[in-house]
Protein backbone atom coordinates (compact mmCIF):
# COMPACT_ATOMS: atom_id res chain seq x y z
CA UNK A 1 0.00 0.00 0.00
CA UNK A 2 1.13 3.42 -0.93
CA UNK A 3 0.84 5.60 2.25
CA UNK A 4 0.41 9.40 1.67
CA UNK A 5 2.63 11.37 4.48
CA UNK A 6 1.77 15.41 4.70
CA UNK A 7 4.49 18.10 5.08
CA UNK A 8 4.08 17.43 8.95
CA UNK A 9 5.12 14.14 8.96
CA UNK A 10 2.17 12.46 9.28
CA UNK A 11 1.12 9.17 8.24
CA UNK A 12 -2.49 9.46 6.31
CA UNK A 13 -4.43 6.28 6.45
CA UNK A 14 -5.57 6.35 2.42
CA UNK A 15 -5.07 4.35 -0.24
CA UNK A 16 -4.60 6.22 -3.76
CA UNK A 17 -7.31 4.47 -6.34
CA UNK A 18 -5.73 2.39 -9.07
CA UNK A 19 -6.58 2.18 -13.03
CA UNK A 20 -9.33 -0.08 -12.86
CA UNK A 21 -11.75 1.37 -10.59
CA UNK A 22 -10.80 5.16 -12.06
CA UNK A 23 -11.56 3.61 -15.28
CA UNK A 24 -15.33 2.37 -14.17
CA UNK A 25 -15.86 5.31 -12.14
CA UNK A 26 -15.06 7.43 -15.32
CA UNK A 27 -17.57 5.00 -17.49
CA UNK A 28 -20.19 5.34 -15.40
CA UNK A 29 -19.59 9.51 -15.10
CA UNK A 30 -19.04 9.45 -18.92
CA UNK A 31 -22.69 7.63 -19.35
CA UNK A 32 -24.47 10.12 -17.18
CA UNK A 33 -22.51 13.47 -18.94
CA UNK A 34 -23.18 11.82 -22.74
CA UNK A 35 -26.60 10.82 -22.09
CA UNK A 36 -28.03 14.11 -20.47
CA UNK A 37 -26.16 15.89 -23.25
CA UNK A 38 -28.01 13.63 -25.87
CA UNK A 39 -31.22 14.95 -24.69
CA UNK A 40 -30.39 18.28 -24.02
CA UNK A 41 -29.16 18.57 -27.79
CA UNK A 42 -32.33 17.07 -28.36
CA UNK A 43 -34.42 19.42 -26.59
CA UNK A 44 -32.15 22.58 -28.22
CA UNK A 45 -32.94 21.13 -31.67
CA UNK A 46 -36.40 21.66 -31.47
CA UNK A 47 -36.37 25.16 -30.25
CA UNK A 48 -33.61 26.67 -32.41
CA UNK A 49 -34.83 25.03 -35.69
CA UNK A 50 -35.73 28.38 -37.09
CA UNK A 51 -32.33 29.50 -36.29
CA UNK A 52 -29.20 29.80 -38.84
CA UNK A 53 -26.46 27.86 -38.57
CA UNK A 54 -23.97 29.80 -36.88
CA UNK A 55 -26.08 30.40 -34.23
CA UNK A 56 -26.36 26.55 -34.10
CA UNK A 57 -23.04 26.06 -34.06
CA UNK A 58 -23.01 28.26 -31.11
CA UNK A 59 -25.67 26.43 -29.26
CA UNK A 60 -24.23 23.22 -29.95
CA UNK A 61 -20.72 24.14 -28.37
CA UNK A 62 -22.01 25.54 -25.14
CA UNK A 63 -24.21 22.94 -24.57
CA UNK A 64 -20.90 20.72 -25.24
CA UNK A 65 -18.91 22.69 -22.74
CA UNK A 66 -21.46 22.91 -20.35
CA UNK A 67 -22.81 19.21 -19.87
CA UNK A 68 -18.99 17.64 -20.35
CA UNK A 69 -16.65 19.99 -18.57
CA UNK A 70 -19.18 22.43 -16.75
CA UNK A 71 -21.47 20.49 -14.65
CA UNK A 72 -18.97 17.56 -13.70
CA UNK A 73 -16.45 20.87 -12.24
CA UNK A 74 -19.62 21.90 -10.47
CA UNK A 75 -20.15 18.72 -9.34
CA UNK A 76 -16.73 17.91 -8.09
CA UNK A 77 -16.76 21.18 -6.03
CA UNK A 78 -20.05 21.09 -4.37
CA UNK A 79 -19.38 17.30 -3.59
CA UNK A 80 -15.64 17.90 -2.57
CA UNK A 81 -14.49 15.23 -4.76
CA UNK A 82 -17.08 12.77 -5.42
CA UNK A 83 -18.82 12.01 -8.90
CA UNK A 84 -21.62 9.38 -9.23
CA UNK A 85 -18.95 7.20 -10.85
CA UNK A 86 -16.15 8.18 -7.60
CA UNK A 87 -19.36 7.69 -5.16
CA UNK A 88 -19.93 4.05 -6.35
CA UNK A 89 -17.29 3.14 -6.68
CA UNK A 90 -15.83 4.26 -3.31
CA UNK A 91 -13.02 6.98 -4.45
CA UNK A 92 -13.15 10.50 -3.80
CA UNK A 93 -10.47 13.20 -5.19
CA UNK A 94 -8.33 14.72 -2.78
CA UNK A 95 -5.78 16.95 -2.27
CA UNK A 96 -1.87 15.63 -2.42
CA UNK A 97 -2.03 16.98 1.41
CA UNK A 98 -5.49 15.10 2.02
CA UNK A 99 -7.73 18.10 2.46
CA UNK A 100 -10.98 18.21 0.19
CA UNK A 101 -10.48 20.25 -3.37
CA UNK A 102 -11.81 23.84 -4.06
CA UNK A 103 -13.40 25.37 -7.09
CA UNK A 104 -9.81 25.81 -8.72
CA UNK A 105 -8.61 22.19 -8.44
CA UNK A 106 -12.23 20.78 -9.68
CA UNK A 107 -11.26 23.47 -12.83
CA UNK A 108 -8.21 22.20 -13.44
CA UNK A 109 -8.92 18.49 -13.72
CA UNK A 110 -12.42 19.41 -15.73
CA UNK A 111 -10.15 21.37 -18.24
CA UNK A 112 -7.64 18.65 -18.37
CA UNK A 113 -10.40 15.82 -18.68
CA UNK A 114 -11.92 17.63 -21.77
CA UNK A 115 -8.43 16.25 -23.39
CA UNK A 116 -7.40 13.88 -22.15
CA UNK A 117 -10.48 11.71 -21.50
CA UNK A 118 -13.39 13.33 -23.49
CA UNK A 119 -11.26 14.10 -26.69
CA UNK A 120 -9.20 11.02 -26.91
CA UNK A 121 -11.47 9.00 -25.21
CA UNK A 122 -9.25 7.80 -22.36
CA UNK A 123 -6.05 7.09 -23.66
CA UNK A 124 -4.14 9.82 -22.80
CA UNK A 125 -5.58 9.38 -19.23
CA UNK A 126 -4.97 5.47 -19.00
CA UNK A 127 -1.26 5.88 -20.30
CA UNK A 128 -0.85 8.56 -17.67
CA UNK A 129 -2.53 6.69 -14.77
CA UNK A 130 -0.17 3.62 -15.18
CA UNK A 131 3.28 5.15 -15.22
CA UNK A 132 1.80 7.40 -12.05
CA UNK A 133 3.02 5.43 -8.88
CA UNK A 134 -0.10 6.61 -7.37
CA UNK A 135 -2.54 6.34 -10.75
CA UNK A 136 -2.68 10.01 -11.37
CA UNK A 137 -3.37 11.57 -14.62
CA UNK A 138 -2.85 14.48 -16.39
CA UNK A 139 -5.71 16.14 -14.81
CA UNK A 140 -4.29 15.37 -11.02
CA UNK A 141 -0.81 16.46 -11.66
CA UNK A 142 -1.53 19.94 -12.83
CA UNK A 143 -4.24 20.43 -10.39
CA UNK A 144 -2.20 18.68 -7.16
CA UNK A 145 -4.21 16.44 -6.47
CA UNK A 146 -5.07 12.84 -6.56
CA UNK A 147 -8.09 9.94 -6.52
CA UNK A 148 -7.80 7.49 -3.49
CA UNK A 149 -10.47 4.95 -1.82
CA UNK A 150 -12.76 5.67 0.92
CA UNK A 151 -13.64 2.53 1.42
CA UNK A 152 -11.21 0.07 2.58
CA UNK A 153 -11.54 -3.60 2.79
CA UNK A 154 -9.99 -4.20 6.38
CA UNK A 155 -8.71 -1.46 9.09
CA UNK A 156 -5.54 -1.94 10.33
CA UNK A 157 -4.99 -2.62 13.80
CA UNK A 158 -4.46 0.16 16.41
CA UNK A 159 -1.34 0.66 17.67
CA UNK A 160 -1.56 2.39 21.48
CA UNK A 161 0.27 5.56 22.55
CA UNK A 162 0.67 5.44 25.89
CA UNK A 163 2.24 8.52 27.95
CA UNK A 164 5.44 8.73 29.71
CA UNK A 165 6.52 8.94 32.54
CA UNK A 166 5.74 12.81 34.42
CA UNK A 167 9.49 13.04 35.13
CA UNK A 168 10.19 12.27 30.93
CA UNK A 169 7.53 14.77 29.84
CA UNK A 170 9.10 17.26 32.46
CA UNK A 171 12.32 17.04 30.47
CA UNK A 172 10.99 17.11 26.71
CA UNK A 173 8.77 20.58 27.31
CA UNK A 174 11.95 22.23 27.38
CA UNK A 175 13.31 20.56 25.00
CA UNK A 176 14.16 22.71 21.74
CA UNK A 177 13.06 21.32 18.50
CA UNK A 178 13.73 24.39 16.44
CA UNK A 179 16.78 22.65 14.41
CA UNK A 180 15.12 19.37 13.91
CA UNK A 181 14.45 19.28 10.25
CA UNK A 182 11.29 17.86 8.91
CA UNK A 183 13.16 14.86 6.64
CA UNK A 184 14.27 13.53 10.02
CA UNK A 185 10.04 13.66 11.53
CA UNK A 186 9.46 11.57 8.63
CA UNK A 187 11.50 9.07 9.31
CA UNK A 188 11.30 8.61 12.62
CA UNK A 189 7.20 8.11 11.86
CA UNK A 190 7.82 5.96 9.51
CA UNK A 191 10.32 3.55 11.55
CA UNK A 192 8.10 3.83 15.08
CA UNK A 193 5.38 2.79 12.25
CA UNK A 194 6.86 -0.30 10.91
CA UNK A 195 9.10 -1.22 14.27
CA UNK A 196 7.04 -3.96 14.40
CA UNK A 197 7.69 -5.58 11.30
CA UNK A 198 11.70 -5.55 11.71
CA UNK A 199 14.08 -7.51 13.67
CA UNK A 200 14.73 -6.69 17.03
CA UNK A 201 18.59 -5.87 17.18
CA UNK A 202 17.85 -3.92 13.62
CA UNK A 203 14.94 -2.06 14.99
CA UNK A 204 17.82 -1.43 17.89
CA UNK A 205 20.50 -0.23 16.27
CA UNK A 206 18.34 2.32 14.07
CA UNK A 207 16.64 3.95 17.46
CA UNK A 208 20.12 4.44 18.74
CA UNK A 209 21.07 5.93 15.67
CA UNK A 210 18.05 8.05 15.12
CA UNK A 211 18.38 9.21 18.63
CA UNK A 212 22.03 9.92 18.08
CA UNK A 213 20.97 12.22 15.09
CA UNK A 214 18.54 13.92 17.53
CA UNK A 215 21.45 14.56 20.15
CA UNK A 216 22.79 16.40 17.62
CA UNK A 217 20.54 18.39 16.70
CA UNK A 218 19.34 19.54 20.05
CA UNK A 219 22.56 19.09 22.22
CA UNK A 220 20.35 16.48 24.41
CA UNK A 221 21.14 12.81 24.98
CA UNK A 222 18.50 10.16 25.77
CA UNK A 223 18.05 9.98 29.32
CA UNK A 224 20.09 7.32 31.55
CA UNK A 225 17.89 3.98 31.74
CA UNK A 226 15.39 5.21 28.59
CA UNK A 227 14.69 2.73 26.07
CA UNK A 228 15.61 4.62 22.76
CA UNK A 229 12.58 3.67 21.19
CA UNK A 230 10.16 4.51 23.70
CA UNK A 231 12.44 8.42 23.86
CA UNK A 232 11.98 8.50 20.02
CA UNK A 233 8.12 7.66 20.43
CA UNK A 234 7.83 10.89 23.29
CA UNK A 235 9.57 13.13 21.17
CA UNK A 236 6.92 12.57 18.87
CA UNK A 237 4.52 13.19 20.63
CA UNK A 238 5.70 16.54 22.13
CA UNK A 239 6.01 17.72 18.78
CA UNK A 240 2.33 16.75 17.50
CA UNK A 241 1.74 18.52 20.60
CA UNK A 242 3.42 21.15 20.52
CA UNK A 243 2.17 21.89 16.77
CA UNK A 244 -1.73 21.32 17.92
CA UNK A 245 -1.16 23.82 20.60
CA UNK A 246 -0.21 26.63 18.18
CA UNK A 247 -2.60 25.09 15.45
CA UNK A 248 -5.98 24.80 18.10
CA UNK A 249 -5.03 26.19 20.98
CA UNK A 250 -5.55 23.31 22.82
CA UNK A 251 -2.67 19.31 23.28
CA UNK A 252 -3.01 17.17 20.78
CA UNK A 253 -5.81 14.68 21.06
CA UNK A 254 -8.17 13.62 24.11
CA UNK A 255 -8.64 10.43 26.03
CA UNK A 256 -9.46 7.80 23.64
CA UNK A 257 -8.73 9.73 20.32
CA UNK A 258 -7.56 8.33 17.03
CA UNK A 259 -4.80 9.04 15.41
CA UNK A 260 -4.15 7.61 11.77
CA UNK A 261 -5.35 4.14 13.14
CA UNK A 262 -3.84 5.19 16.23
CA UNK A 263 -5.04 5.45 19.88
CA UNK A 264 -3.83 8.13 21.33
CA UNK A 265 -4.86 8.98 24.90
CA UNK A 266 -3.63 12.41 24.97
CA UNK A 267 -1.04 14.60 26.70
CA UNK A 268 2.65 15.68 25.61
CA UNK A 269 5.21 13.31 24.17
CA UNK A 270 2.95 9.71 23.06
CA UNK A 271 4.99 6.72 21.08
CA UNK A 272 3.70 4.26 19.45
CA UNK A 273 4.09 0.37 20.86
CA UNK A 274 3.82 -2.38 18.63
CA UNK A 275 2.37 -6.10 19.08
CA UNK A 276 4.90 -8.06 21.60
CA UNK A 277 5.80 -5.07 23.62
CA UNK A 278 5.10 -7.37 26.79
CA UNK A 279 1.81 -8.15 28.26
CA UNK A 280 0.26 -4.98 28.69
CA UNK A 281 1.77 -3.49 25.59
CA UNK A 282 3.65 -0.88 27.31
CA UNK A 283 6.89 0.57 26.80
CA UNK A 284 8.22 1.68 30.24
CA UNK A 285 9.60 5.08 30.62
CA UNK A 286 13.03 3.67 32.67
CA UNK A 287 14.76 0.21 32.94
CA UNK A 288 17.32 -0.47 35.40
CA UNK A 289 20.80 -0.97 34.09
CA UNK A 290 19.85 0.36 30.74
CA UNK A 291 22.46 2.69 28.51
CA UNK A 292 21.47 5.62 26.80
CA UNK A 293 22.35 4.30 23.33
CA UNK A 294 21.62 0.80 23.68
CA UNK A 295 19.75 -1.16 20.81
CA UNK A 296 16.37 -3.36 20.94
CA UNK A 297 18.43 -6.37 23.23
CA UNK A 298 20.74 -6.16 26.09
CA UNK A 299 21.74 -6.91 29.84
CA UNK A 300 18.89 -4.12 30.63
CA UNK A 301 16.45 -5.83 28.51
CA UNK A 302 16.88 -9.34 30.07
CA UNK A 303 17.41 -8.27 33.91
CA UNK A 304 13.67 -6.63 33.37
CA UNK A 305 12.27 -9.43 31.27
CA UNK A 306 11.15 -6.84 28.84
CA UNK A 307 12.39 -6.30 24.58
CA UNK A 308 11.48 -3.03 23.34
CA UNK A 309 8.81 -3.66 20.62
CA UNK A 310 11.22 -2.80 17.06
């Protein structure tokens, strides 16, 4: 699956729409817009037969423009992204940061589509849509944005944020994360994501270089006796936190909230924890005889019966 991340970091839970169900979704649209302009050219003919034939010429190209690019942009906008053919078949157009599309990104791909679907009846699209990694034609690349699917055929299981320790989220609110570029966010998200699918002294050795990389750029080391991962996974946190406090006034989440098929029960500094974390799930905050750096196994690990979930 193709994951869409936003400028933030942030791991967005869609799934961009491939050829085939564009392709019946634009069918279905096409059969709608050709057969309400087939009787609306009907109904014209009748009422400007006394006309001459410029002026039907005229008539006829409106009502062309109109019914094939006009009402489908109007539709797009007023539905924020979802056609008869889209709403069927589960898709909806989106922007390439997941918000809904305006007025000028419904124009754009309306414009575009009068090419490259209407006027070469789908080639230009098709050919487009499979060299796209994410299916996008023409239309979606000018416009920025893209078709994904609403409708998913399993959710993926929740992975729990639990807080730290007071003492831990003492320590990160003064923590400066001015210098922390947004390249290194996005992969720490995307290794806390996926911890769970790697091997444990892997998954170790990349939290104590990740964490490394963040000593660096604030001039603060991971606390004595904190499992990397579980300081990567607070640091997080503070940040979401920090960046929904100037965004809403207000810490990131409440008790019980979902996160992008997270839990998330609120407060400063969260992590995620994968399946096998130990019985409850939880990363501790501390473990006895544990070094700053250390990796997913070690004399800290085994003295507490407890492998950090990588």
């Amino acid at each position: 699956m193709s994951e869409l991340v936003t400028g933030e970091a942030v791991v967005l839970g869609l799934r961009p729409a491939r050829l085939p169900s564009r392709a019946l979704a634009v069918v279905v649209d096409l059969a709608v817009s050709w057969g309400t302009y087939i009787v609306v050219s009907l109904l014209l003919m009748s009422g400007t037969s006394s006309m001459d034939g410029a002026a039907v010429a005229a008539v006829a190209v409106a009502t062309f423009v109109l019914v094939q690019i006009g009402i489908p942009i109007v539709i797009e906008t007023l539905s924020h992204g979802r056609s008869l053919g889209k709403l069927m078949c589960g898709l909806r157009v989106l922007r390439e940061d997941g918000g809904p599309i305006r007025f000028r990104h419904a124009l754009v791909r309306g414009a575009m589509g009068a090419i490259e679907i209407v006027l070469t009846m789908g080639v230009v699209a098709c050919i487009a849509s499979l060299v796209s990694a994410r299916g996008r034609r023409l239309g979606d690349v000018f416009a920025g944005t893209l078709v994904v699917r609403e409708r998913l055929p399993a959710a993926r299981r929740a992975v729990a944020f639990p807080p730290p320790p007071p003492w831990l989220a003492g320590e990160l609110g003064a923590l400066d994360l001015s210098r922390v570029p947004d390249g290194w966010w996005l992969t720490v998200r995307q290794f806390l994501s996926r911890m769970g699918q790697l091997d444990p002294q892997v998954g170790g050795a990349m939290a104590g270089r990740l964490a490394e990389d963040l000593r660096g750029f604030t001039g603060v080391s991971v606390p004595q006796g904190v499992y990397p991962v579980a300081y990567l996974a607070a640091v997080v946190g503070e940040r979401q936190s920090r960046e929904a406090q100037r965004a809403f006034g207000a810490p990131l989440g409440a008790p019980g909230a979902v996160l992008n098929g997270a839990a998330v029960p609120g407060g400063v500094g969260e992590g995620p924890v994968a399946s096998g974390a130990g019985a409850d799930g939880a990363i501790p905050g501390r473990a006895e005889g544990r070094s700053p750096g250390g990796g997913g196994s070690g004399e800290g690990a085994s003295r507490t019966g407890f492998v950090p979930p990588v």
